[in-house]
Structure formats: structure tokens, C-alpha cells
Amino acid sequence: MKIVRLHAIVCIIMFGVLNSWSQLRVTTTTTDLAALVETIGGDLVDVTSLSRPLQDAHYLDATPGMVVRISRSDLFVENGFELETGWVPEVLRETRNRRVRRGGEGHVDASNGIQAIQIPQSISRDQGDVHPSGNPHYTLEPVLAQQAARNIADGLIRVDGANSETYLKNLEQYIERSNEIVEKWVEKFEPYSGTSIIIYHKHFDYMLKTLGLDIVDAIEPLPGIAPSAGHVATLLSTFDSESVRAVIMEPWHDQRVGKQVAEGIGVDLVVGCPSVGSCDGANCVITLFETNAAKIYEAINATGGN
Ligand SMILES: [Zn+2]
């Protein structure tokens, strides 16, 4: 009960009187972005995510239902950095609502102004690399996501200037809260600074970097490319429990491979929460970060820390 209340306090900001008839209709591509919209818009918005919490947004297919939802929206928010490149352009082409198309006042690319990491020197999309514009998973790190929250606030103000004060106030509170929580975890991880981690997909990289952890290798040889037996064998012959402290992966990838690597090395496998709503308690980007940080902390401690 206490935990539930704490999450409610961390996540939900409510201002104004609930007027469902006047709520803005907002559609986002992911649950993380939907949570950010709720944080900034409070009860002034009615938000829907096109992907569910345990769906990998790299691989959705455009559906007529998505077109209908976007067509009826006042604001559409996408993650950017080509996360949704396989389906959003098609949905936007099909919609008759020009305002939510790229360049329209009701369109938000939440990545605007964020500096991506891991921008490839040569684009290897032919080989299936799903990160051609750099790492798109910035919502896993709430301080980095402040810029996304700003972009969302700007979008809400463009379509609903009358409530700009509320949106800006909620943005300010989000910035304060996310700074506080991330700082708390950075301090907690300080003794483990430089601890080596193996990942599966490059999903948690921004948060691992903020926590001072060192990603030494990935089970996927390139983002979106399944590992070969040879690549797994190389990982097992290169690393041991002295050189690596945990393996972290997403629930939507083959956990047998994650287990094989973790067990072979002799460390814990952390199945992280990839998105808001994918784990109990991870109901906004701040608690998503906290849930993942706690899981990683426990795994590192289980293998003796630094
Ligand atoms: Zn990815």
C-alpha cells in the first residue's frame, strides 16, 4: 500500500477540475511517452499509446485502427530517432488530419534537442540495424527525458495555449522530481562506478551510462540482429564473473540466450522493465527508472560489486 501511494505521489500531477468533455485527445507511439504526456497534461489530457507496454516499438505494423486514432487526435507524439520508422510514416500518410503530420502544430517529435549516443559511422540498415540515427531509448533515463517533456509541453501549448501555465508548472515539477530521483540513484551506484555489464539490445544504455556502469558488450552483435552461436561463444570465452557483474536484457527477446550467457559467465540475468506499464510499479518514466535501477543494483550486489 505504501509503495502504491509513493508511486502515485511520484508519478501523478493533478491540476484543475476534471472536464472530460474538454480534454485534449493525445496519441503517442509508446507508453513511456503517454506517461510523460500525463505528467505534463494531468487531467487536461486523454492520452492513448499505440503500442502496449510489452510490445517492442521497433517492430509494430501500421493498422487501420492507428490511423483512426491519430485522425481523431489533437496532438500526436512520437519518439523519433527512427524508433518507429517501420510504421509511423505509413500511419501519418494515411491520416486525413494534417495537423498531426510532421510539421503540423499537433505533431511532436519528442527527441528534438536530445543528443543521441551511438550514432553509427556507417549506416548498416541493410544488415537490419534498427538504430540508424543513434540510440532511440532515451525515455529510460528521466533526466534525459526532460527535453522530451519540454517538447511535449510545447506541443500542448501550441494546441491549447489557454492552459499553458498548468503545462509549464507540471513540466517544472517533473524536472525537479526527476533530478532528485536520478541523483539519489547515482549516489547509490557511486561505489560501483565502472562496474561492467553485458546487455542484450541497446535498450538500457542511457540509464546505465548515467549510473556510471560500463557496457562491455552486447548479446546482439548489432541492434536488431539476433546473436549467432559463434557470437555467444565469443562472449563466454571473453568474460567471466570477475570481469562482468550482470547481464541485462528485455523480456521480448529470447531469454534462453540471455540465461545461457549469464549462467556461462556466472552472474545474474536481469530482465529489465523495457517500458512504462511493463512491470508492477513502473507507471511513469521516473518509477520505470527506479524499478530498473533497483533490479540492477540487486544483481551487482549478488555477484559482489566492483
Ligand atoms: Zn532499440
mmCIF file of N, CA, C and O in Angstrom, residues 117-124 129 131-134 222:
data_model
loop_
_atom_site.group_PDB
_atom_site.id
_atom_site.type_symbol
_atom_site.label_atom_id
_atom_site.label_comp_id
_atom_site.label_asym_id
_atom_site.label_seq_id
_atom_site.Cartn_x
_atom_site.Cartn_y
_atom_site.Cartn_z
ATOM 1 N N ILE A 117 23.262 9.007 -28.419
ATOM 2 C CA ILE A 117 24.557 8.329 -28.342
ATOM 3 C C ILE A 117 24.571 7.210 -29.395
ATOM 4 O O ILE A 117 23.527 6.850 -29.935
ATOM 5 N N GLN A 118 25.740 6.695 -29.653
ATOM 6 C CA GLN A 118 25.911 5.532 -30.549
ATOM 7 C C GLN A 118 25.429 5.786 -31.964
ATOM 8 O O GLN A 118 24.810 4.916 -32.587
ATOM 9 N N ILE A 119 25.659 6.987 -32.501
ATOM 10 C CA ILE A 119 25.302 7.237 -33.902
ATOM 11 C C ILE A 119 26.306 6.458 -34.762
ATOM 12 O O ILE A 119 27.515 6.668 -34.630
ATOM 13 N N PRO A 120 25.800 5.543 -35.599
ATOM 14 C CA PRO A 120 26.755 4.713 -36.354
ATOM 15 C C PRO A 120 27.532 5.531 -37.387
ATOM 16 O O PRO A 120 26.978 6.465 -37.981
ATOM 17 N N GLN A 121 28.794 5.170 -37.562
ATOM 18 C CA GLN A 121 29.607 5.912 -38.536
ATOM 19 C C GLN A 121 29.185 5.565 -39.947
ATOM 20 O O GLN A 121 29.149 6.404 -40.826
ATOM 21 N N SER A 122 28.865 4.301 -40.157
ATOM 22 C CA SER A 122 28.285 3.949 -41.449
ATOM 23 C C SER A 122 26.971 3.235 -41.165
ATOM 24 O O SER A 122 26.899 2.394 -40.270
ATOM 25 N N ILE A 123 25.942 3.620 -41.913
ATOM 26 C CA ILE A 123 24.623 3.043 -41.637
ATOM 27 C C ILE A 123 24.558 1.641 -42.215
ATOM 28 O O ILE A 123 24.807 1.428 -43.390
ATOM 29 N N SER A 124 24.229 0.690 -41.336
ATOM 30 C CA SER A 124 24.217 -0.697 -41.781
ATOM 31 C C SER A 124 22.788 -1.233 -41.763
ATOM 32 O O SER A 124 22.541 -2.330 -41.306
ATOM 33 N N ASP A 129 20.215 -3.179 -38.947
ATOM 34 C CA ASP A 129 20.460 -2.325 -37.776
ATOM 35 C C ASP A 129 19.258 -1.400 -37.556
ATOM 36 O O ASP A 129 18.886 -0.638 -38.438
ATOM 37 N N HIS A 131 19.023 0.959 -35.244
ATOM 38 C CA HIS A 131 19.396 2.241 -34.642
ATOM 39 C C HIS A 131 20.207 3.102 -35.619
ATOM 40 O O HIS A 131 21.294 3.564 -35.276
ATOM 41 N N PRO A 132 19.683 3.357 -36.818
ATOM 42 C CA PRO A 132 20.495 4.099 -37.804
ATOM 43 C C PRO A 132 20.757 5.552 -37.420
ATOM 44 O O PRO A 132 21.700 6.157 -37.925
ATOM 45 N N SER A 133 19.924 6.113 -36.518
ATOM 46 C CA SER A 133 20.136 7.511 -36.094
ATOM 47 C C SER A 133 20.709 7.607 -34.691
ATOM 48 O O SER A 133 20.591 8.636 -34.029
ATOM 49 N N GLY A 134 21.264 6.520 -34.204
ATOM 50 C CA GLY A 134 21.752 6.506 -32.823
ATOM 51 C C GLY A 134 20.722 5.849 -31.918
ATOM 52 O O GLY A 134 19.651 5.431 -32.371
ATOM 53 N N LEU A 222 24.595 -6.420 -33.500
ATOM 54 C CA LEU A 222 24.151 -5.080 -33.917
ATOM 55 C C LEU A 222 22.697 -4.960 -33.473
ATOM 56 O O LEU A 222 21.980 -5.971 -33.453
#
